[in-house]
Amino acid sequence: MKKKKKAKELFYKMVKDNGSDPYSLLTHMPKVEKWTEFLISKHPEADNETTLLGMWLHDIGHYPILREDHAVTGELNAKKFLQKQNLDGEKIEKVIKCVRRHRNKDISPESIEEKIIAFFFFFSHMTDIMYIDMFTQ
């Protein structure tokens, strides 16, 4: 899956170009990938490519740090990236909905792919060492 590999590379480049990782995304994403693959295995009706692209792109709006919600910025960044990858328009829309709706903040997930990403987003944060450390300090 070439596009997934390129999305993963884009994610790591975003963090590297930022010069630091204050949101601990480098530890967040391996957990997210594990949970995504697990949930895809339990939901064969989910589109694998859409879900994995959405997973690698869901935090693409974090860096550089802006005031705007990273889901909104990420939706725009993901769309530009996916268009450069020559993904068809319908697939692009599915993936960017995953990115935009992953926080379940002002717009709720609807498709199974969006729900998988929203679930792992919240669950991974509940088990992330950064949050556990904050609690114990």
XYZ file of N, CA, C and O in Angstrom:
548
model
N 0.852 -1.182 0.000
C 0.000 0.000 0.000
C 0.900 1.248 0.000
O 1.278 1.769 1.038
N 1.229 1.696 -1.196
C 2.144 2.825 -1.375
C 1.644 4.114 -0.722
O 2.423 4.851 -0.129
N 0.373 4.374 -0.858
C -0.179 5.631 -0.334
C -0.077 5.680 1.191
O 0.198 6.720 1.767
N -0.302 4.548 1.847
C -0.172 4.493 3.309
C 1.275 4.791 3.710
O 1.516 5.557 4.643
N 2.217 4.219 2.979
C 3.629 4.458 3.272
C 3.962 5.941 3.121
O 4.653 6.523 3.950
N 3.442 6.565 2.083
C 3.700 7.989 1.863
C 3.033 8.844 2.936
O 3.594 9.846 3.372
N 1.843 8.453 3.388
C 1.168 9.178 4.473
C 1.970 9.069 5.762
O 2.130 10.043 6.500
N 2.507 7.892 6.013
C 3.347 7.666 7.200
C 4.601 8.537 7.126
O 4.987 9.171 8.112
N 5.229 8.573 5.958
C 6.414 9.411 5.770
C 6.078 10.889 5.972
O 6.863 11.627 6.573
N 4.934 11.318 5.463
C 4.498 12.711 5.644
C 4.331 13.031 7.122
O 4.765 14.086 7.595
N 3.734 12.119 7.869
C 3.543 12.315 9.304
C 4.889 12.515 10.000
O 5.084 13.471 10.749
N 5.838 11.598 9.763
C 7.145 11.694 10.428
C 7.916 12.943 9.996
O 8.598 13.556 10.798
N 7.759 13.347 8.743
C 8.393 14.576 8.261
C 7.805 15.792 8.971
O 8.537 16.707 9.360
N 6.478 15.801 9.179
C 5.823 16.913 9.877
C 6.419 17.078 11.271
O 6.751 18.190 11.680
N 6.582 15.978 11.997
C 7.137 16.051 13.349
C 8.587 16.511 13.301
O 8.994 17.403 14.057
N 9.363 15.931 12.397
C 10.780 16.295 12.277
C 10.930 17.774 11.931
O 11.742 18.487 12.528
N 10.146 18.258 10.969
C 10.229 19.656 10.543
C 9.829 20.622 11.658
O 10.297 21.758 11.684
N 9.012 20.156 12.581
C 8.610 21.002 13.710
C 9.767 21.195 14.691
O 9.807 22.173 15.424
N 10.684 20.252 14.726
C 11.852 20.371 15.597
C 11.644 19.830 16.996
O 12.600 19.643 17.741
N 10.407 19.577 17.374
C 10.098 18.964 18.665
C 8.732 18.302 18.555
O 8.012 18.489 17.573
N 8.372 17.557 19.568
C 7.121 16.810 19.548
C 6.358 17.010 20.865
O 6.198 16.084 21.647
N 5.885 18.252 21.118
C 5.231 18.520 22.399
C 3.941 17.733 22.629
O 3.523 17.578 23.773
N 3.329 17.217 21.587
C 2.101 16.423 21.754
C 2.385 14.925 21.839
O 1.457 14.122 21.859
N 3.644 14.544 21.855
C 4.055 13.129 21.953
C 3.441 12.259 20.861
O 3.066 11.107 21.098
N 3.369 12.808 19.670
C 2.780 12.060 18.567
C 3.626 10.856 18.158
O 3.086 9.856 17.668
N 4.932 10.934 18.389
C 5.793 9.814 18.020
C 5.520 8.582 18.876
O 5.747 7.452 18.424
N 5.037 8.761 20.082
C 4.643 7.605 20.898
C 3.160 7.277 20.705
O 2.750 6.128 20.874
N 2.379 8.270 20.333
C 0.941 8.106 20.109
C 0.664 7.226 18.884
O -0.146 6.308 18.947
N 1.353 7.496 17.791
C 1.010 6.840 16.529
C 1.232 5.327 16.495
O 0.402 4.616 15.938
N 2.301 4.778 17.061
C 2.406 3.312 17.055
C 1.244 2.639 17.789
O 0.763 1.580 17.358
N 0.766 3.244 18.863
C -0.390 2.695 19.580
C -1.634 2.787 18.710
O -2.440 1.854 18.646
N -1.781 3.921 18.056
C -2.927 4.137 17.185
C -2.914 3.122 16.034
O -3.944 2.548 15.694
N -1.747 2.897 15.461
C -1.642 1.937 14.354
C -2.044 0.534 14.826
O -2.788 -0.175 14.143
N -1.584 0.153 15.992
C -1.918 -1.165 16.554
C -3.434 -1.302 16.731
O -4.027 -2.308 16.336
N -4.065 -0.292 17.345
C -5.507 -0.341 17.572
C -6.298 -0.298 16.269
O -7.313 -0.969 16.128
N -5.817 0.464 15.319
C -6.501 0.541 14.026
C -6.489 -0.816 13.340
O -7.530 -1.279 12.854
N -5.347 -1.446 13.292
C -5.250 -2.757 12.654
C -6.119 -3.787 13.376
O -6.760 -4.623 12.741
N -6.164 -3.707 14.697
C -7.018 -4.618 15.463
C -8.487 -4.401 15.108
O -9.225 -5.355 14.838
N -8.924 -3.139 15.093
C -10.332 -2.855 14.809
C -10.711 -3.181 13.368
O -11.817 -3.651 13.111
N -9.788 -2.970 12.443
C -10.046 -3.356 11.049
C -10.254 -4.865 10.959
O -11.137 -5.341 10.247
N -9.463 -5.622 11.709
C -9.606 -7.088 11.684
C -10.958 -7.528 12.240
O -11.478 -8.570 11.856
N -11.528 -6.741 13.122
C -12.835 -7.065 13.715
C -14.003 -6.526 12.891
O -15.152 -6.900 13.125
N -13.705 -5.631 11.962
C -14.745 -5.010 11.131
C -14.350 -5.097 9.660
O -13.909 -4.110 9.066
N -14.534 -6.277 9.054
C -14.135 -6.453 7.658
C -14.899 -5.545 6.686
O -14.463 -5.340 5.561
N -16.008 -4.990 7.127
C -16.763 -4.068 6.275
C -16.068 -2.716 6.127
O -16.378 -1.927 5.242
N -15.105 -2.435 7.002
C -14.356 -1.170 6.928
C -13.370 -1.237 5.769
O -12.725 -2.266 5.541
N -13.261 -0.141 5.041
C -12.299 -0.053 3.951
C -10.905 0.132 4.552
O -10.638 1.132 5.225
N -10.051 -0.840 4.300
C -8.705 -0.861 4.869
C -7.904 0.382 4.487
O -7.314 1.040 5.349
N -7.875 0.714 3.196
C -7.071 1.846 2.735
C -7.568 3.162 3.336
O -6.781 3.964 3.834
N -8.872 3.379 3.315
C -9.444 4.605 3.887
C -9.082 4.725 5.357
O -8.645 5.787 5.816
N -9.251 3.645 6.093
C -9.007 3.676 7.533
C -7.532 3.921 7.839
O -7.206 4.762 8.701
N -6.633 3.235 7.153
C -5.206 3.404 7.435
C -4.683 4.770 6.983
O -3.867 5.383 7.675
N -5.178 5.273 5.866
C -4.790 6.627 5.464
C -5.318 7.642 6.469
O -4.602 8.565 6.880
N -6.557 7.477 6.886
C -7.126 8.375 7.895
C -6.352 8.322 9.198
O -6.127 9.345 9.851
N -5.907 7.126 9.555
C -5.127 6.968 10.782
C -3.814 7.738 10.695
O -3.473 8.475 11.605
N -3.074 7.592 9.598
C -1.784 8.274 9.482
C -1.921 9.775 9.277
O -1.011 10.534 9.583
N -3.074 10.210 8.801
C -3.263 11.636 8.531
C -4.076 12.362 9.604
O -4.174 13.582 9.574
N -4.635 11.652 10.577
C -5.559 12.301 11.509
C -4.913 13.404 12.347
O -5.590 14.334 12.771
N -3.626 13.338 12.594
C -2.948 14.382 13.386
C -2.031 15.269 12.543
O -1.203 16.004 13.078
N -2.195 15.234 11.234
C -1.299 15.948 10.328
C -1.428 17.476 10.466
O -0.577 18.214 9.990
N -2.433 17.937 11.156
C -2.612 19.374 11.361
C -2.033 19.908 12.660
O -2.198 21.086 12.977
N -1.349 19.065 13.423
C -0.804 19.502 14.717
C 0.359 20.478 14.599
O 0.477 21.410 15.376
N 1.283 20.200 13.674
C 2.495 21.010 13.553
C 2.555 21.651 12.179
O 2.226 20.988 11.201
N 2.995 22.877 12.052
C 3.371 23.764 13.146
C 2.140 24.086 14.007
O 1.015 24.068 13.524
N 2.383 24.367 15.261
C 1.296 24.613 16.206
C 0.580 25.914 15.842
O 1.197 26.956 15.707
N -0.715 25.793 15.657
C -1.568 26.933 15.323
C -2.688 27.036 16.348
O -2.907 26.122 17.140
N -3.414 28.114 16.308
C -4.561 28.274 17.223
C -5.758 27.450 16.769
O -6.589 27.070 17.562
N -5.830 27.200 15.491
C -6.963 26.488 14.918
C -6.961 25.023 15.343
O -5.913 24.425 15.586
N -8.148 24.431 15.416
C -8.307 23.015 15.731
C -7.495 22.188 14.727
O -7.635 22.361 13.517
N -6.671 21.284 15.225
C -5.819 20.509 14.326
C -6.614 19.600 13.396
O -6.124 19.210 12.340
N -7.846 19.270 13.743
C -8.675 18.453 12.857
C -9.077 19.247 11.615
O -9.150 18.698 10.518
N -9.306 20.543 11.789
C -9.665 21.410 10.663
C -8.445 21.609 9.764
O -8.519 21.446 8.542
N -7.324 21.959 10.359
C -6.083 22.133 9.600
C -5.682 20.817 8.938
O -5.266 20.792 7.775
N -5.824 19.733 9.683
C -5.471 18.420 9.151
C -6.313 18.020 7.950
O -5.808 17.398 7.008
N -7.591 18.377 7.977
C -8.463 18.075 6.849
C -7.930 18.739 5.571
O -7.848 18.110 4.515
N -7.539 19.989 5.679
C -7.002 20.717 4.523
C -5.669 20.125 4.062
O -5.448 19.917 2.868
N -4.780 19.855 5.017
C -3.469 19.279 4.686
C -3.614 17.885 4.063
O -2.914 17.542 3.114
N -4.522 17.088 4.621
C -4.744 15.735 4.111
C -5.291 15.778 2.683
O -4.868 14.993 1.825
N -6.200 16.690 2.422
C -6.784 16.788 1.080
C -5.713 17.130 0.048
O -5.641 16.504 -1.020
N -4.850 18.091 0.361
C -3.763 18.459 -0.561
C -2.846 17.262 -0.818
O -2.474 16.981 -1.954
N -2.483 16.570 0.264
C -1.603 15.407 0.139
C -2.253 14.325 -0.727
O -1.614 13.785 -1.638
N -3.507 14.004 -0.458
C -4.186 12.921 -1.176
C -4.395 13.263 -2.649
O -4.314 12.375 -3.507
N -4.644 14.522 -2.944
C -4.768 14.931 -4.341
C -3.449 14.729 -5.081
O -3.448 14.289 -6.231
N -2.330 15.018 -4.424
C -1.016 14.801 -5.038
C -0.742 13.311 -5.264
O 0.046 12.946 -6.128
N -1.397 12.462 -4.479
C -1.227 11.012 -4.617
C -2.157 10.435 -5.684
O -2.194 9.223 -5.890
N -2.925 11.296 -6.330
C -3.871 10.892 -7.379
C -4.927 9.900 -6.882
O -5.332 8.998 -7.606
N -5.338 10.076 -5.648
C -6.423 9.262 -5.104
C -7.728 9.771 -5.712
O -7.872 10.977 -5.939
N -8.660 8.880 -5.989
C -9.911 9.339 -6.600
C -10.701 10.201 -5.618
O -10.545 10.080 -4.394
N -11.521 11.073 -6.152
C -12.249 12.063 -5.353
C -13.112 11.478 -4.255
O -13.175 12.012 -3.151
N -13.775 10.359 -4.535
C -14.640 9.728 -3.524
C -13.814 9.227 -2.339
O -14.195 9.401 -1.185
N -12.667 8.625 -2.622
C -11.792 8.115 -1.558
C -11.217 9.277 -0.748
O -11.133 9.206 0.476
N -10.835 10.357 -1.443
C -10.322 11.535 -0.736
C -11.353 12.038 0.259
O -11.033 12.312 1.416
N -12.600 12.136 -0.166
C -13.664 12.618 0.723
C -13.822 11.710 1.938
O -14.006 12.193 3.059
N -13.748 10.409 1.731
C -13.868 9.466 2.852
C -12.725 9.642 3.848
O -12.944 9.640 5.059
N -11.512 9.784 3.321
C -10.349 9.918 4.205
C -10.391 11.243 4.963
O -10.160 11.274 6.178
N -10.693 12.336 4.270
C -10.673 13.625 4.970
C -11.809 13.734 5.985
O -11.673 14.436 6.979
N -12.894 12.997 5.774
C -13.941 12.950 6.809
C -13.403 12.242 8.056
O -13.720 12.633 9.176
N -12.598 11.206 7.857
C -11.972 10.525 8.998
C -11.092 11.492 9.775
O -11.116 11.516 11.010
N -10.311 12.286 9.052
C -9.404 13.245 9.685
C -10.214 14.301 10.427
O -9.957 14.601 11.599
N -11.196 14.867 9.771
C -11.979 15.972 10.332
C -12.799 15.544 11.547
O -12.967 16.284 12.512
N -13.315 14.324 11.507
C -14.261 13.876 12.544
C -13.614 13.076 13.669
O -14.312 12.638 14.584
N -12.291 12.909 13.644
C -11.674 12.007 14.619
C -11.807 12.500 16.056
O -11.800 11.700 16.977
N -11.961 13.786 16.265
C -12.062 14.312 17.634
C -13.487 14.271 18.166
O -13.705 14.433 19.359
N -14.458 14.101 17.281
C -15.865 14.079 17.679
C -16.201 15.343 18.458
O -16.970 15.318 19.423
N -15.598 16.448 18.044
C -15.748 17.704 18.771
C -16.987 18.469 18.314
O -17.903 18.694 19.085
N -16.995 18.863 17.072
C -18.127 19.626 16.546
C -18.840 18.888 15.426
O -19.863 19.333 14.942
N -18.303 17.766 15.025
C -18.902 16.947 13.977
C -18.627 15.486 14.314
O -17.495 15.108 14.583
N -19.667 14.698 14.351
C -19.548 13.310 14.806
C -19.201 12.359 13.675
O -19.624 12.556 12.533
N -18.469 11.302 13.999
C -18.160 10.284 12.994
C -19.426 9.538 12.586
O -20.311 9.308 13.417
N -19.488 9.179 11.313
C -20.663 8.463 10.804
C -20.302 7.092 10.231
O -20.924 6.104 10.595
N -19.323 7.038 9.344
C -18.969 5.766 8.707
C -18.198 4.884 9.691
O -17.672 5.367 10.703
N -18.094 3.606 9.365
C -17.339 2.695 10.229
C -15.875 3.120 10.304
O -15.255 3.046 11.363
N -15.322 3.609 9.188
C -13.929 4.059 9.180
C -13.744 5.260 10.112
O -12.790 5.317 10.885
N -14.664 6.201 10.066
C -14.603 7.383 10.937
C -14.738 6.974 12.400
O -14.045 7.516 13.271
N -15.608 6.032 12.674
C -15.816 5.574 14.055
C -14.588 4.848 14.589
O -14.232 5.007 15.759
N -13.938 4.050 13.746
C -12.712 3.361 14.171
C -11.665 4.392 14.569
O -11.031 4.290 15.620
N -11.484 5.411 13.747
C -10.461 6.419 14.025
C -10.816 7.241 15.262
O -9.954 7.521 16.096
N -12.072 7.607 15.414
C -12.484 8.358 16.612
C -12.271 7.510 17.867
O -11.795 8.012 18.891
N -12.577 6.225 17.791
C -12.395 5.343 18.941
C -10.924 5.262 19.333
O -10.569 5.453 20.495
N -10.060 4.950 18.368
C -8.650 4.798 18.738
C -8.048 6.107 19.184
O -7.160 6.136 20.014
N -8.530 7.215 18.646
C -8.029 8.521 19.066
C -8.250 8.689 20.572
O -7.327 9.005 21.318
N -9.467 8.452 21.022
C -9.766 8.618 22.442
C -9.122 7.527 23.292
O -8.551 7.811 24.335
N -9.201 6.294 22.840
C -8.647 5.209 23.640
C -7.142 5.335 23.790
O -6.604 5.133 24.877
N -6.450 5.680 22.719
C -4.990 5.786 22.805
C -4.574 6.894 23.751
O -3.569 6.788 24.438
N -5.362 7.965 23.814
C -5.036 9.036 24.753
C -5.273 8.608 26.207
O -4.566 9.054 27.106
N -6.236 7.749 26.419
C -6.494 7.275 27.776
C -5.359 6.405 28.292
O -5.161 6.290 29.493
N -4.618 5.778 27.387
C -3.545 4.882 27.801
C -2.162 5.450 27.493
O -1.164 4.772 27.709
N -2.093 6.671 27.001
C -0.811 7.274 26.637
C -0.025 7.649 27.886
O -0.560 8.221 28.824
N 1.249 7.351 27.878
C 2.118 7.605 29.037
C 2.149 9.086 29.408
O 2.255 9.433 30.583
N 2.013 9.977 28.412
C 2.023 11.407 28.698
C 0.890 11.761 29.677
O 1.084 12.500 30.623
N -0.284 11.180 29.461
C -1.419 11.476 30.330
C -1.284 10.784 31.681
O -1.668 11.331 32.716
N -0.746 9.596 31.678
C -0.520 8.880 32.934
C 0.505 9.632 33.769
O 0.328 9.800 34.978
N 1.565 10.134 33.128
C 2.583 10.933 33.841
C 1.970 12.198 34.448
O 2.311 12.575 35.569
N 1.093 12.856 33.722
C 0.470 14.080 34.249
C -0.329 13.769 35.514
O -0.325 14.519 36.456
N -0.989 12.620 35.512
C -1.792 12.244 36.657
C -0.931 11.951 37.883
O -1.301 12.281 39.012
N 0.227 11.372 37.685
C 1.065 10.960 38.804
C 1.958 12.073 39.325
O 2.619 11.903 40.350
N 2.002 13.219 38.659
C 2.865 14.313 39.105
C 2.144 15.197 40.105
O 1.005 15.363 40.158
